[in-house]
Structures are given as C-alpha cells and as structure tokens.
Coordinates of N, CA and C in Angstrom, one line a residue:
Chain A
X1184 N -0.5 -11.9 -9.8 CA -0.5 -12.0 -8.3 C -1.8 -11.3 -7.8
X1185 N -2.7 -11.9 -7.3 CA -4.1 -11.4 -6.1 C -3.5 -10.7 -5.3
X1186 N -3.7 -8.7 -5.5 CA -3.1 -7.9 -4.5 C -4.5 -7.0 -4.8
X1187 N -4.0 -6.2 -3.5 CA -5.4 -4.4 -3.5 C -4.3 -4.0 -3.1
X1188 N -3.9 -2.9 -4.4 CA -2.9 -1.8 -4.5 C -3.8 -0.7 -3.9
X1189 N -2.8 0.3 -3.2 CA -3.6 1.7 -2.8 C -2.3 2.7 -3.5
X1190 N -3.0 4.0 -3.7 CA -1.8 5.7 -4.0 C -2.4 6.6 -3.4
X1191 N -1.7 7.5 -3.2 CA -0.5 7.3 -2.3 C -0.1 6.2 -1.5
X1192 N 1.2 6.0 -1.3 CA 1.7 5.4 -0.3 C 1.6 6.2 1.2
X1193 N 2.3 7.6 0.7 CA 2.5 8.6 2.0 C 2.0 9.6 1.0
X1194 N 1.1 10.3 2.2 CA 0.9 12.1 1.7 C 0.5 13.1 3.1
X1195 N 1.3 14.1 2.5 CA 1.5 15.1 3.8 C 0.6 16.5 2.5
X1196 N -0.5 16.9 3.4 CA -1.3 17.6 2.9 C -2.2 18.8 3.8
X1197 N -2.1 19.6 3.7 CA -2.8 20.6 4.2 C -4.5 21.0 4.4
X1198 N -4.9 21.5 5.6 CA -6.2 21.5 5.8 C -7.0 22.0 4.6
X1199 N -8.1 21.4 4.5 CA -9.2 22.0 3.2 C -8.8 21.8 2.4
X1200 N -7.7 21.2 1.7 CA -7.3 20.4 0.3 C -7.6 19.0 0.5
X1201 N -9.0 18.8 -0.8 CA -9.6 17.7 -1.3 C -8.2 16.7 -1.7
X1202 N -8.4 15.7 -1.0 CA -7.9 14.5 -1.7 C -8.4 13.0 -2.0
X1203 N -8.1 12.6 -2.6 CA -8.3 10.9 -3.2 C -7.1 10.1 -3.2
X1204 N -7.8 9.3 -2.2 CA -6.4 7.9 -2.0 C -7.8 6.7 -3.1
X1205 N -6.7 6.1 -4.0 CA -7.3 5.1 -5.1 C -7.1 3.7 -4.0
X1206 N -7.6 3.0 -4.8 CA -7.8 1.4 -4.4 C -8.0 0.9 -5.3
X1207 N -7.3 -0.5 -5.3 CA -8.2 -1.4 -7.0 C -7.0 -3.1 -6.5
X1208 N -8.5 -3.6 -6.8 CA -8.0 -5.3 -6.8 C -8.5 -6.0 -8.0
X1209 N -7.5 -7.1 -7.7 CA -7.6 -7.6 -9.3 C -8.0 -8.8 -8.9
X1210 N -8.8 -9.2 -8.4 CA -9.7 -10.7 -7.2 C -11.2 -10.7 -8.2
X1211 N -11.7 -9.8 -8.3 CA -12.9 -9.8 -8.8 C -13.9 -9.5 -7.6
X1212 N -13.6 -9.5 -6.5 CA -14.4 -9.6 -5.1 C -15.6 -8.5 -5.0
X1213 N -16.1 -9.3 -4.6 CA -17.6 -8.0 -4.7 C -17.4 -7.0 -3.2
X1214 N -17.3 -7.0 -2.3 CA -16.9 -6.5 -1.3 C -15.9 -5.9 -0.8
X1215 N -15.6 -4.7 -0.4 CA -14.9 -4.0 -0.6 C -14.8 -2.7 0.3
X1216 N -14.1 -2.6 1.2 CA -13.8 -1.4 2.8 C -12.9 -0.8 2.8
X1217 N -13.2 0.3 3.4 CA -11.9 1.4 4.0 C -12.1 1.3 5.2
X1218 N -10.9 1.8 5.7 CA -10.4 1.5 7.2 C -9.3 2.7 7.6
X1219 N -9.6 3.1 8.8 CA -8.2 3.9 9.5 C -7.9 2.7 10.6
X1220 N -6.8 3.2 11.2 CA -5.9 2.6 11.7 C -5.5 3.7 12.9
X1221 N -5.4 3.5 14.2 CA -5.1 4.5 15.3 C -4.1 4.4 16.4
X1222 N -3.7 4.7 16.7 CA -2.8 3.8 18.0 C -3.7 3.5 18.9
X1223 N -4.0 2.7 19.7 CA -4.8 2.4 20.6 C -6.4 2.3 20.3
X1224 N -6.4 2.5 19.6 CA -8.0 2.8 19.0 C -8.3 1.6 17.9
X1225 N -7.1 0.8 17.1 CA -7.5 -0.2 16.2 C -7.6 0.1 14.8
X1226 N -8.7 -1.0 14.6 CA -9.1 -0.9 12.7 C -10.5 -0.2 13.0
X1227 N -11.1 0.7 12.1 CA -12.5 1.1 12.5 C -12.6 1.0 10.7
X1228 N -14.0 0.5 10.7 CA -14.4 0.9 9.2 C -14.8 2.0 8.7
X1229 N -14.5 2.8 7.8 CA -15.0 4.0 7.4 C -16.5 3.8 6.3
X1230 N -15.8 3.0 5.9 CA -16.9 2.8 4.5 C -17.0 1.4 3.7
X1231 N -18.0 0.7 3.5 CA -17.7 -0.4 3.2 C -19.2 -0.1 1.6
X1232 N -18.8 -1.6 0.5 CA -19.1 -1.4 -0.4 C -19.6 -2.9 -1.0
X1233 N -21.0 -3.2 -1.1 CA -21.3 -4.7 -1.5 C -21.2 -5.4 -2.5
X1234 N -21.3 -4.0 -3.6 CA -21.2 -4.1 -5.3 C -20.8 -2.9 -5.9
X1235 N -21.0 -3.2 -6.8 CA -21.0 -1.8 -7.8 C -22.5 -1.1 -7.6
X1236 N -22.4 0.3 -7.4 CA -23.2 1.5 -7.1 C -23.8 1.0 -5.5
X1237 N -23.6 0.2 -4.3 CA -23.4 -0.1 -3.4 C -22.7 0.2 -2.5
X1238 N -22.9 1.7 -1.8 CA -22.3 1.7 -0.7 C -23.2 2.1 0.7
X1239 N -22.1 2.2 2.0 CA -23.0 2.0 3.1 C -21.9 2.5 4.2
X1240 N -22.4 3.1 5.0 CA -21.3 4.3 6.0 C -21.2 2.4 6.9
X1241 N -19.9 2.8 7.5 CA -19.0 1.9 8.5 C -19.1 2.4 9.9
X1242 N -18.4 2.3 10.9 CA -18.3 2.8 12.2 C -18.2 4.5 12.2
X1243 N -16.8 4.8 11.3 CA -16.2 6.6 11.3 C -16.5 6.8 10.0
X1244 N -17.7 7.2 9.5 CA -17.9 7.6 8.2 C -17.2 9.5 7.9
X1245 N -18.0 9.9 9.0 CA -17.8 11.6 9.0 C -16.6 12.4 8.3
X1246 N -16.7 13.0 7.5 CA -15.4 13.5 7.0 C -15.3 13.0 4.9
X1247 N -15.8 11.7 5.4 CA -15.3 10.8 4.1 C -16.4 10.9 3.1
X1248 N -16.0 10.2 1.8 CA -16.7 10.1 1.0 C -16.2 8.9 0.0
X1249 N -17.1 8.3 -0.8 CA -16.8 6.8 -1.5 C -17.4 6.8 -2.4
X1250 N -17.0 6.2 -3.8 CA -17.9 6.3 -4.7 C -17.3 4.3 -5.3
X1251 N -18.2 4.0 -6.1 CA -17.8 2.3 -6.7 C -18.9 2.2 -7.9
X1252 N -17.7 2.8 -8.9 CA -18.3 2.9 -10.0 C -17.9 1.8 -10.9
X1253 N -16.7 0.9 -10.4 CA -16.5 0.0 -11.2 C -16.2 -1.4 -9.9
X1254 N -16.0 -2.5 -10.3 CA -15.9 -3.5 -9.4 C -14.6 -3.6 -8.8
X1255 N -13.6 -3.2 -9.5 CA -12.3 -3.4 -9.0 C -11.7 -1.7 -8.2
X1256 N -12.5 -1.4 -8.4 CA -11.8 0.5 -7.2 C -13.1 1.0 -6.7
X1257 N -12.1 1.6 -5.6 CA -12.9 2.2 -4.6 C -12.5 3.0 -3.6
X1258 N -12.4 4.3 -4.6 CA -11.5 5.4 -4.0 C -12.2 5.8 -2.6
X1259 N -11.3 6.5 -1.7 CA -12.0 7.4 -0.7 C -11.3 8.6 -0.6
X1260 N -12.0 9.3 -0.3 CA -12.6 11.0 -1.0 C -12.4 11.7 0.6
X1261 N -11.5 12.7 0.5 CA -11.7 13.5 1.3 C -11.7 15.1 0.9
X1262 N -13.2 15.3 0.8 CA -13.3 16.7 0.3 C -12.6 18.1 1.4
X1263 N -12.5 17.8 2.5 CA -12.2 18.9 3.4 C -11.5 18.7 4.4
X1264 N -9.6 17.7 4.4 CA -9.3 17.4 5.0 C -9.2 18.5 6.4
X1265 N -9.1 17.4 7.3 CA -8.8 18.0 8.9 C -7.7 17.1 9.5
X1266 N -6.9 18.1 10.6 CA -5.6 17.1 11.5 C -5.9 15.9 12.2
X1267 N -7.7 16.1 12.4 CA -8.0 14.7 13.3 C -8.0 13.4 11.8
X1268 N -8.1 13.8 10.4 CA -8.0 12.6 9.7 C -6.5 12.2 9.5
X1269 N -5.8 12.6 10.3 CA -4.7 12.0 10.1 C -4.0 10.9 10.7
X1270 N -3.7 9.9 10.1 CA -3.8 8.6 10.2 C -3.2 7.6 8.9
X1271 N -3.5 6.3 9.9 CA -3.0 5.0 8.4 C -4.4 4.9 7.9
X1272 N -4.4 4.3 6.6 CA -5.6 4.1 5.7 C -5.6 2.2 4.8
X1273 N -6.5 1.9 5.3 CA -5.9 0.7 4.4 C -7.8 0.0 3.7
X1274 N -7.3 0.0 2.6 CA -8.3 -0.2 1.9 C -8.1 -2.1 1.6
X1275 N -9.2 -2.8 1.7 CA -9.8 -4.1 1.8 C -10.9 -4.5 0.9
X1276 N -10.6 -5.8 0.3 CA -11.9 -6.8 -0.3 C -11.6 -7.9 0.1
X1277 N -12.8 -8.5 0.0 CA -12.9 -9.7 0.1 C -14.3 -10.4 -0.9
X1278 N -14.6 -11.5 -0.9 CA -15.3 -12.3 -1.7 C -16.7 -12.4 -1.4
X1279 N -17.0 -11.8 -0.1 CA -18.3 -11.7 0.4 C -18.2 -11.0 2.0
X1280 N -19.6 -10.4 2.2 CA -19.1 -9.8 3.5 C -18.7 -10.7 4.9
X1281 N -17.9 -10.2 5.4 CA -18.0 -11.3 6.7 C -16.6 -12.3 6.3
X1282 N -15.8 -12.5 5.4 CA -15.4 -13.1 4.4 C -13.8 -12.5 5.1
X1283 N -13.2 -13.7 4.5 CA -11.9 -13.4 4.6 C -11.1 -12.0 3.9
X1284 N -10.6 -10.8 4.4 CA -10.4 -9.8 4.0 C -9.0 -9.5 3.7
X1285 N -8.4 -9.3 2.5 CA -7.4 -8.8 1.9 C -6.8 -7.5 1.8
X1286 N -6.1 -6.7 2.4 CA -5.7 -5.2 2.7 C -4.7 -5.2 1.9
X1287 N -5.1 -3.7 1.4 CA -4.0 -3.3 0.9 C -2.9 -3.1 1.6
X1288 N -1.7 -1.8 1.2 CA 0.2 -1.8 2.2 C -0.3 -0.8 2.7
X1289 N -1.5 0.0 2.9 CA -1.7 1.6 3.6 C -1.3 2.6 2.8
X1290 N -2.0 3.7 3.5 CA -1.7 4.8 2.9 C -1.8 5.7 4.2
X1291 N -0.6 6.5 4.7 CA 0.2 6.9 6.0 C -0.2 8.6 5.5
X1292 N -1.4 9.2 6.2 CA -1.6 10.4 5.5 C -1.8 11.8 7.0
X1293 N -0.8 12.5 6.5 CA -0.7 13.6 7.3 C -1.4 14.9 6.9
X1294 N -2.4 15.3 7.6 CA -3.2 16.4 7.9 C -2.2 17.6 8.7
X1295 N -2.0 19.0 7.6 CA -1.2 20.0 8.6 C -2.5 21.1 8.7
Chain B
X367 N -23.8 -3.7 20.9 CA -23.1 -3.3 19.9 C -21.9 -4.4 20.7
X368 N -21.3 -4.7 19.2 CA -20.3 -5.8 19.4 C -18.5 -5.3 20.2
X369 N -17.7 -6.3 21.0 CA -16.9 -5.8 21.7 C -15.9 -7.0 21.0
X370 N -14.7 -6.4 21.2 CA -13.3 -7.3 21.2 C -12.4 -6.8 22.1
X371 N -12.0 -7.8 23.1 CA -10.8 -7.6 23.9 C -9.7 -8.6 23.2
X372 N -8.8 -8.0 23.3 CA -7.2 -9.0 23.0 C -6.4 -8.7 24.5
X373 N -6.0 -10.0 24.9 CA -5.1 -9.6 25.8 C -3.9 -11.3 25.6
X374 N -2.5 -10.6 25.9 CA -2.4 -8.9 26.6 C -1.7 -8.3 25.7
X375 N -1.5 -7.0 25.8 CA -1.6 -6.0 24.9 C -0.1 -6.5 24.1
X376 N 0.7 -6.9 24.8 CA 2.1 -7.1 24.5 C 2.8 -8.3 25.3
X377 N 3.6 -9.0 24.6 CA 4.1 -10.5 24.8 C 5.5 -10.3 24.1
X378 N 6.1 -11.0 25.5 CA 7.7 -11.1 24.8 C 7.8 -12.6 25.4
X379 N 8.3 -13.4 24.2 CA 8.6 -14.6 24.0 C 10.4 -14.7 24.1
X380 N 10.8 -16.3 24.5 CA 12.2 -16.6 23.8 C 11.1 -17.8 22.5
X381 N 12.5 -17.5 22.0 CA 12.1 -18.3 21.0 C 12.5 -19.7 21.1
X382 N 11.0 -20.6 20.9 CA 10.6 -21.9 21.1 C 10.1 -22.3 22.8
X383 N 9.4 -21.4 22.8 CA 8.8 -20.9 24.3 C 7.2 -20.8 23.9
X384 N 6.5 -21.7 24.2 CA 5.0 -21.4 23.4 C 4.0 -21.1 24.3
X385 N 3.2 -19.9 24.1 CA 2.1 -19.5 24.3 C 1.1 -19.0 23.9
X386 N -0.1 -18.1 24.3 CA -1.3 -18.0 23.8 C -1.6 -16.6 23.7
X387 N -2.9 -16.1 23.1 CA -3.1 -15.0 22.8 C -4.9 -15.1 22.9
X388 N -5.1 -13.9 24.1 CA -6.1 -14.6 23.7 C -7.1 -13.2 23.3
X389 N -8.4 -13.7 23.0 CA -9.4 -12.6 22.6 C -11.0 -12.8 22.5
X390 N -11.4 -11.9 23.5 CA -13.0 -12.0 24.3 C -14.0 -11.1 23.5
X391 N -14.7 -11.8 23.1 CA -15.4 -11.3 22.4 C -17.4 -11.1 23.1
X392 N -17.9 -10.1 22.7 CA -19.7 -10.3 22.7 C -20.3 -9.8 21.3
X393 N -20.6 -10.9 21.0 CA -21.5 -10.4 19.7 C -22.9 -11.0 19.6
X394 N -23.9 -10.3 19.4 CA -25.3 -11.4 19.0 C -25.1 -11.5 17.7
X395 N -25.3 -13.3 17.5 CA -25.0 -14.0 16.4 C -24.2 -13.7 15.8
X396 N -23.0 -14.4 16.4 CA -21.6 -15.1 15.8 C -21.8 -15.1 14.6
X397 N -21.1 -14.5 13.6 CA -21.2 -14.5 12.0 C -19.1 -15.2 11.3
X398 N -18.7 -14.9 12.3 CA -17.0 -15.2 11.9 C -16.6 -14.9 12.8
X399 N -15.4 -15.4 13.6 CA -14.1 -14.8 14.2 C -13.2 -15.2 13.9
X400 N -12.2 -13.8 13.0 CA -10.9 -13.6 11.9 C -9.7 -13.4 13.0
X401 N -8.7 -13.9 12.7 CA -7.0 -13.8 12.8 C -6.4 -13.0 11.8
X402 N -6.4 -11.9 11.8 CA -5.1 -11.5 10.9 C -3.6 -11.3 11.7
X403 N -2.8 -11.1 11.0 CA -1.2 -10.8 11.6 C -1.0 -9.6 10.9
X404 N -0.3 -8.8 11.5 CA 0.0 -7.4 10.9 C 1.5 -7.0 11.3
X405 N 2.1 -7.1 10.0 CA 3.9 -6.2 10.3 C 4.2 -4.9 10.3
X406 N 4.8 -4.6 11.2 CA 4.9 -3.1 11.0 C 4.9 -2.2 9.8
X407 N 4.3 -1.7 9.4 CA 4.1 -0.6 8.0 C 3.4 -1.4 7.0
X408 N 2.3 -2.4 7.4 CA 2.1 -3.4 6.1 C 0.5 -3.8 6.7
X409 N -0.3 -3.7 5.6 CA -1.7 -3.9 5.9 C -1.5 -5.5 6.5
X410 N -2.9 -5.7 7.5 CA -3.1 -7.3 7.8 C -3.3 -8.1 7.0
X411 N -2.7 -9.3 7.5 CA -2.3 -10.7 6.6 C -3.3 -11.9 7.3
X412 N -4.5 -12.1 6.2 CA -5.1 -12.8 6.7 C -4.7 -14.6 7.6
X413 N -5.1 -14.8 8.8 CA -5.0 -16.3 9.2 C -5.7 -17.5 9.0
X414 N -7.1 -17.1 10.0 CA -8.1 -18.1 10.3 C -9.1 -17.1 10.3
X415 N -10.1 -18.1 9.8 CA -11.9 -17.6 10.3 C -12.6 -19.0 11.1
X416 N -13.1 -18.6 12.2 CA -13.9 -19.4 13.4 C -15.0 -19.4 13.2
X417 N -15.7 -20.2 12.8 CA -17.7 -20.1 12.9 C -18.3 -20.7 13.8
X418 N -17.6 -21.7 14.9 CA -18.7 -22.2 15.9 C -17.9 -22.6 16.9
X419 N -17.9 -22.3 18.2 CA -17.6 -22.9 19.0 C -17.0 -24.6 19.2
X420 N -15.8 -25.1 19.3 CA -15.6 -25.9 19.2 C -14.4 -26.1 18.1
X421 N -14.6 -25.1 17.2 CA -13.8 -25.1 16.6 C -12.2 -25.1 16.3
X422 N -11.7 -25.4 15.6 CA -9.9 -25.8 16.1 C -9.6 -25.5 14.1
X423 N -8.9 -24.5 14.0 CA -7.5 -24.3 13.0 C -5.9 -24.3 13.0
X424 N -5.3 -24.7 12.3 CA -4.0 -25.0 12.3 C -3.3 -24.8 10.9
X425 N -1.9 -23.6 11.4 CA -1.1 -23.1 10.0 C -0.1 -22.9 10.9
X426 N 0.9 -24.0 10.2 CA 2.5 -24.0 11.0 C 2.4 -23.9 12.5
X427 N 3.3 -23.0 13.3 CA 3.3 -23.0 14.6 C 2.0 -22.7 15.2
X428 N 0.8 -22.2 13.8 CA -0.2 -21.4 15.1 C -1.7 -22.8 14.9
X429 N -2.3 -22.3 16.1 CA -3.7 -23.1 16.1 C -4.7 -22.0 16.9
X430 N -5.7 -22.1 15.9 CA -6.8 -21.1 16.9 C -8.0 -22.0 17.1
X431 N -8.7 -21.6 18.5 CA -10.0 -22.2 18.9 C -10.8 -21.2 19.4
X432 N -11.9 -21.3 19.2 CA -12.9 -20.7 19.9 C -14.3 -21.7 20.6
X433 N -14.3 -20.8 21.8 CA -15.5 -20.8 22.3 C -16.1 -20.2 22.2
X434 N -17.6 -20.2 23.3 CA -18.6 -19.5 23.1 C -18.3 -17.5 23.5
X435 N -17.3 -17.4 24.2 CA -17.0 -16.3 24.7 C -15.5 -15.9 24.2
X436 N -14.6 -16.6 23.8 CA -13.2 -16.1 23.4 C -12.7 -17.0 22.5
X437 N -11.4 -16.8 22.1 CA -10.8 -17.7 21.3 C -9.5 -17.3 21.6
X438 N -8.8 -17.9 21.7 CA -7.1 -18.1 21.3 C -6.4 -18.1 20.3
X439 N -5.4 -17.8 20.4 CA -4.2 -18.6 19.2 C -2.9 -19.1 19.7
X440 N -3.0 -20.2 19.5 CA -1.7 -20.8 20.6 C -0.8 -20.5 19.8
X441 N 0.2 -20.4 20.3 CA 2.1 -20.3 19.4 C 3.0 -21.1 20.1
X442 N 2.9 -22.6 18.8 CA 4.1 -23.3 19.6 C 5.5 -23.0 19.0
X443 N 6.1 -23.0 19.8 CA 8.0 -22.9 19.3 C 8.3 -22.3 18.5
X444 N 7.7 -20.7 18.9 CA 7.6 -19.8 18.4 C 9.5 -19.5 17.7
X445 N 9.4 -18.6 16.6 CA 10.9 -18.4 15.8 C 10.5 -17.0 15.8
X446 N 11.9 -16.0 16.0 CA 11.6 -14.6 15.3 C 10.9 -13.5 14.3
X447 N 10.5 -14.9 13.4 CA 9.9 -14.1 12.2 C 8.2 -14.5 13.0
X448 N 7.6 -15.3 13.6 CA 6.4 -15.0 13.6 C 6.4 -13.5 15.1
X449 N 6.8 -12.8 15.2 CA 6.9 -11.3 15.6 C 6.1 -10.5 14.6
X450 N 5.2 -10.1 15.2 CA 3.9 -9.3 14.8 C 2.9 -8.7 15.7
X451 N 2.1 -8.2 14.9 CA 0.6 -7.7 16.0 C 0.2 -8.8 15.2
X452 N -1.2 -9.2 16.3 CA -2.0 -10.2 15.9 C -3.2 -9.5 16.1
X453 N -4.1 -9.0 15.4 CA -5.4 -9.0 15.5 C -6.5 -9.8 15.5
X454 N -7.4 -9.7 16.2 CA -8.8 -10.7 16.3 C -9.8 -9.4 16.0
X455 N -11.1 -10.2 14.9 CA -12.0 -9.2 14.8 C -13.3 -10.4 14.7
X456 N -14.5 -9.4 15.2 CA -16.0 -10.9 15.0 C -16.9 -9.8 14.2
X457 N -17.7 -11.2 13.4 CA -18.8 -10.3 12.9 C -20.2 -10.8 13.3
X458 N -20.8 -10.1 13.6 CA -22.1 -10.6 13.9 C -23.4 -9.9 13.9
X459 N -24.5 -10.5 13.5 CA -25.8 -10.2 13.7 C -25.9 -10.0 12.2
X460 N -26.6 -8.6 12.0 CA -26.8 -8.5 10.6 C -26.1 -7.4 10.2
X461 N -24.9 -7.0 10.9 CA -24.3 -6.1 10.3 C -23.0 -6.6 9.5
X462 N -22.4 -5.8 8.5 CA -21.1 -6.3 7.2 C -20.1 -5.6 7.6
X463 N -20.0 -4.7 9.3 CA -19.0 -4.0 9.6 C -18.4 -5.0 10.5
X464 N -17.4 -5.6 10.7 CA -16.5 -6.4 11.4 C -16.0 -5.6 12.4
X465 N -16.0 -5.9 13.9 CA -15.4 -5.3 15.3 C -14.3 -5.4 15.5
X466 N -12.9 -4.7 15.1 CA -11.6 -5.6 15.5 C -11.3 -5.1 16.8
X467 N -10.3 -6.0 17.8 CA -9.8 -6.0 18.6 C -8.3 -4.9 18.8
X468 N -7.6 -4.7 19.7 CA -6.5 -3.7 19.3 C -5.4 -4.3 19.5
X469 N -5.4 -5.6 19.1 CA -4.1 -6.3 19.1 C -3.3 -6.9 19.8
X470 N -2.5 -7.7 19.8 CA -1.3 -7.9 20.9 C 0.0 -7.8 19.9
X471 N 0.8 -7.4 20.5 CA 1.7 -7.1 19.5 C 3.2 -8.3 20.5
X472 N 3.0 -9.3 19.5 CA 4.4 -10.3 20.0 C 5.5 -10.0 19.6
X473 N 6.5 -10.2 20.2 CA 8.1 -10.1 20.2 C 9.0 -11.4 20.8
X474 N 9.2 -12.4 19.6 CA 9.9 -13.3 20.1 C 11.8 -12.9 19.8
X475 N 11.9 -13.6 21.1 CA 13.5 -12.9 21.1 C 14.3 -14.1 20.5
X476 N 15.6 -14.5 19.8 CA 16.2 -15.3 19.7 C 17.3 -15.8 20.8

C-alpha cells in the first residue's frame, strides 16, 4: 500500500529537549515537505526537499532542522524545542514539485 | 507573495442539498490549483489539480473549476460522509512552496 508513515503519533515533551519526528514513503517520490498545521493560520511549509542531499527552508523554517540522506525519509529535527512549536505536523511527498501531495496521519506535538 | 482565500469558513448542508465552496486566489504564474479534503485527526486527502483557467474536474458528487481569479468545488447531493475540511492551495511562479487556503470546514446533516 502507497503510504508516508510518520513517529510519533503524539508526543508531549518538554522545553530544550531535542526531538525527531521520522517520515518515510514507500512511492519512491523525489519530493518531499514538512508542514505545521494551526488553527486559523492553515498548512505552512517548514521545509521542503527536491532529492537526496537537497533541501531548502519553506515559509516557517526557524526553529527546525531537516536532513535527506536517503530517498524515502525525511526526518524533522527539533534541536531546542519551544511552546510556540507546538502544533500538528504532517510530513508530505509527492512525485515532483507542484505535484499532487500525499500526507502523512500527523504528528500532534506538545511543547511544556 | 501568493494569497488564498476559502470562503466561507463553515457550511452546514442537509443532505442532498448542493452547493459550492469557493476559493480566490493571486499568484504570478499559475503553476497548480490543488483540492485536498481533510478529516479530523488525519493528514489531507488529495482531490483535484487545476492548470488553466477553464478548466472542469469531476470525482463522485464533487466538480472543481477554475478561473482566472478563483475556483470552486461544487457538491451535488451531498451525503454525510463527504463532511470535512476542504482545503484549496496554488502554486506559482518559481517557487516549490505551495500557498494553502484555511479551509471550509463542511457539515452535511442527514
């Protein structure tokens, strides 16, 4: 089955503890985004990714970090969480940029 | 820098009562304009991508069009399960960051 799994699902985590929410599709898709999610505020991209060793800040980069060291994952990195990153997370590919985009089920992450 | 309006923010339907959704967009150079549907606690589910004005798609009760400034998505005879947010997002110029809209979130009643 064509899915982009994310882990955690949910995580409740404390200020200044580094974390990593994983991503990985099994599409082969070269393109590849993270996204928060806001009430009233929408989808904003954090980070998007064209290829492997290819990345490139989005709208809300600040805070984040990305690495794509292989074609199918594309973790996002938060070395120094804060309460304003707290939010839904939903990590996305698709087959080219501009392209129809496939989301992961989120990842629902609470900053104390 | 590119804009998306969805309106309106919220729509309560009976069901098999059909209406529209619509969503205004500015972008230099139109590159796509995407439909996703989103269920509560669950990433968006892709619909339709728009490339030119004129354009007309069709999947079950829905059809989307665009013109040069907005696009729709009509809902005929609407049923309970199509209850969702509907997002609209465009891309354009030479950027690979897509502008989403903030949704309408429909509620068909039975």
């Amino acid at each position: 089955e064509a899915q982009v799994t994310q882990n955690p699902r949910y995580l409740i985590t404390v200020t200044g503890k580094k974390l990593t929410v994983t991503c990985s599709q099994n599409m082969n898709h070269e393109y590849m985004s993270w996204y928060r999610q806001d009430p009233g505020l929408g989808l904003r991209q954090i980070y998007y990714s064209m290829n492997v060793e290819v990345t490139d800040k989005g709208d809300v980069p600040e805070g984040y970090k990305v690495s794509r060291k292989e074609k199918r994952n594309f973790p996002l990195i938060l070395e120094s969480p804060s309460p304003n990153q707290t939010s839904l997370y939903f990590c996305a590919s698709s087959l080219r940029p501009m392209g129809e985009q496939y989301f992961g089920p989120g990842t629902r992450l609470t900053v104390t | 820098e590119d804009q998306v309006t969805q309106s309106p923010e919220a729509l309560r339907l009976q069901e098999g009562e059909s209406s529209s959704l619509n969503c205004s967009y500015t972008v230099s150079g139109l590159r796509g304009l995407f439909w996703y549907r989103q269920d509560p606690g669950k990433g968006p589910e892709f619909l339709f991508t728009l490339y030119s004005a004129g354009e007309e798609k069709e999947k079950e009760r829905l059809k989307a069009t665009l013109t040069k400034k907005e696009s729709f998505l009509h809902i005929t005879a609407p049923k309970p399960e199509d209850s969702a947010t509907y997002l609209c997002a465009v891309g354009g110029g030479g950027s690979y960051i897509p502008t989403f809209g903030r949704g309408t979130s429909l509620i068909v009643h039975p």
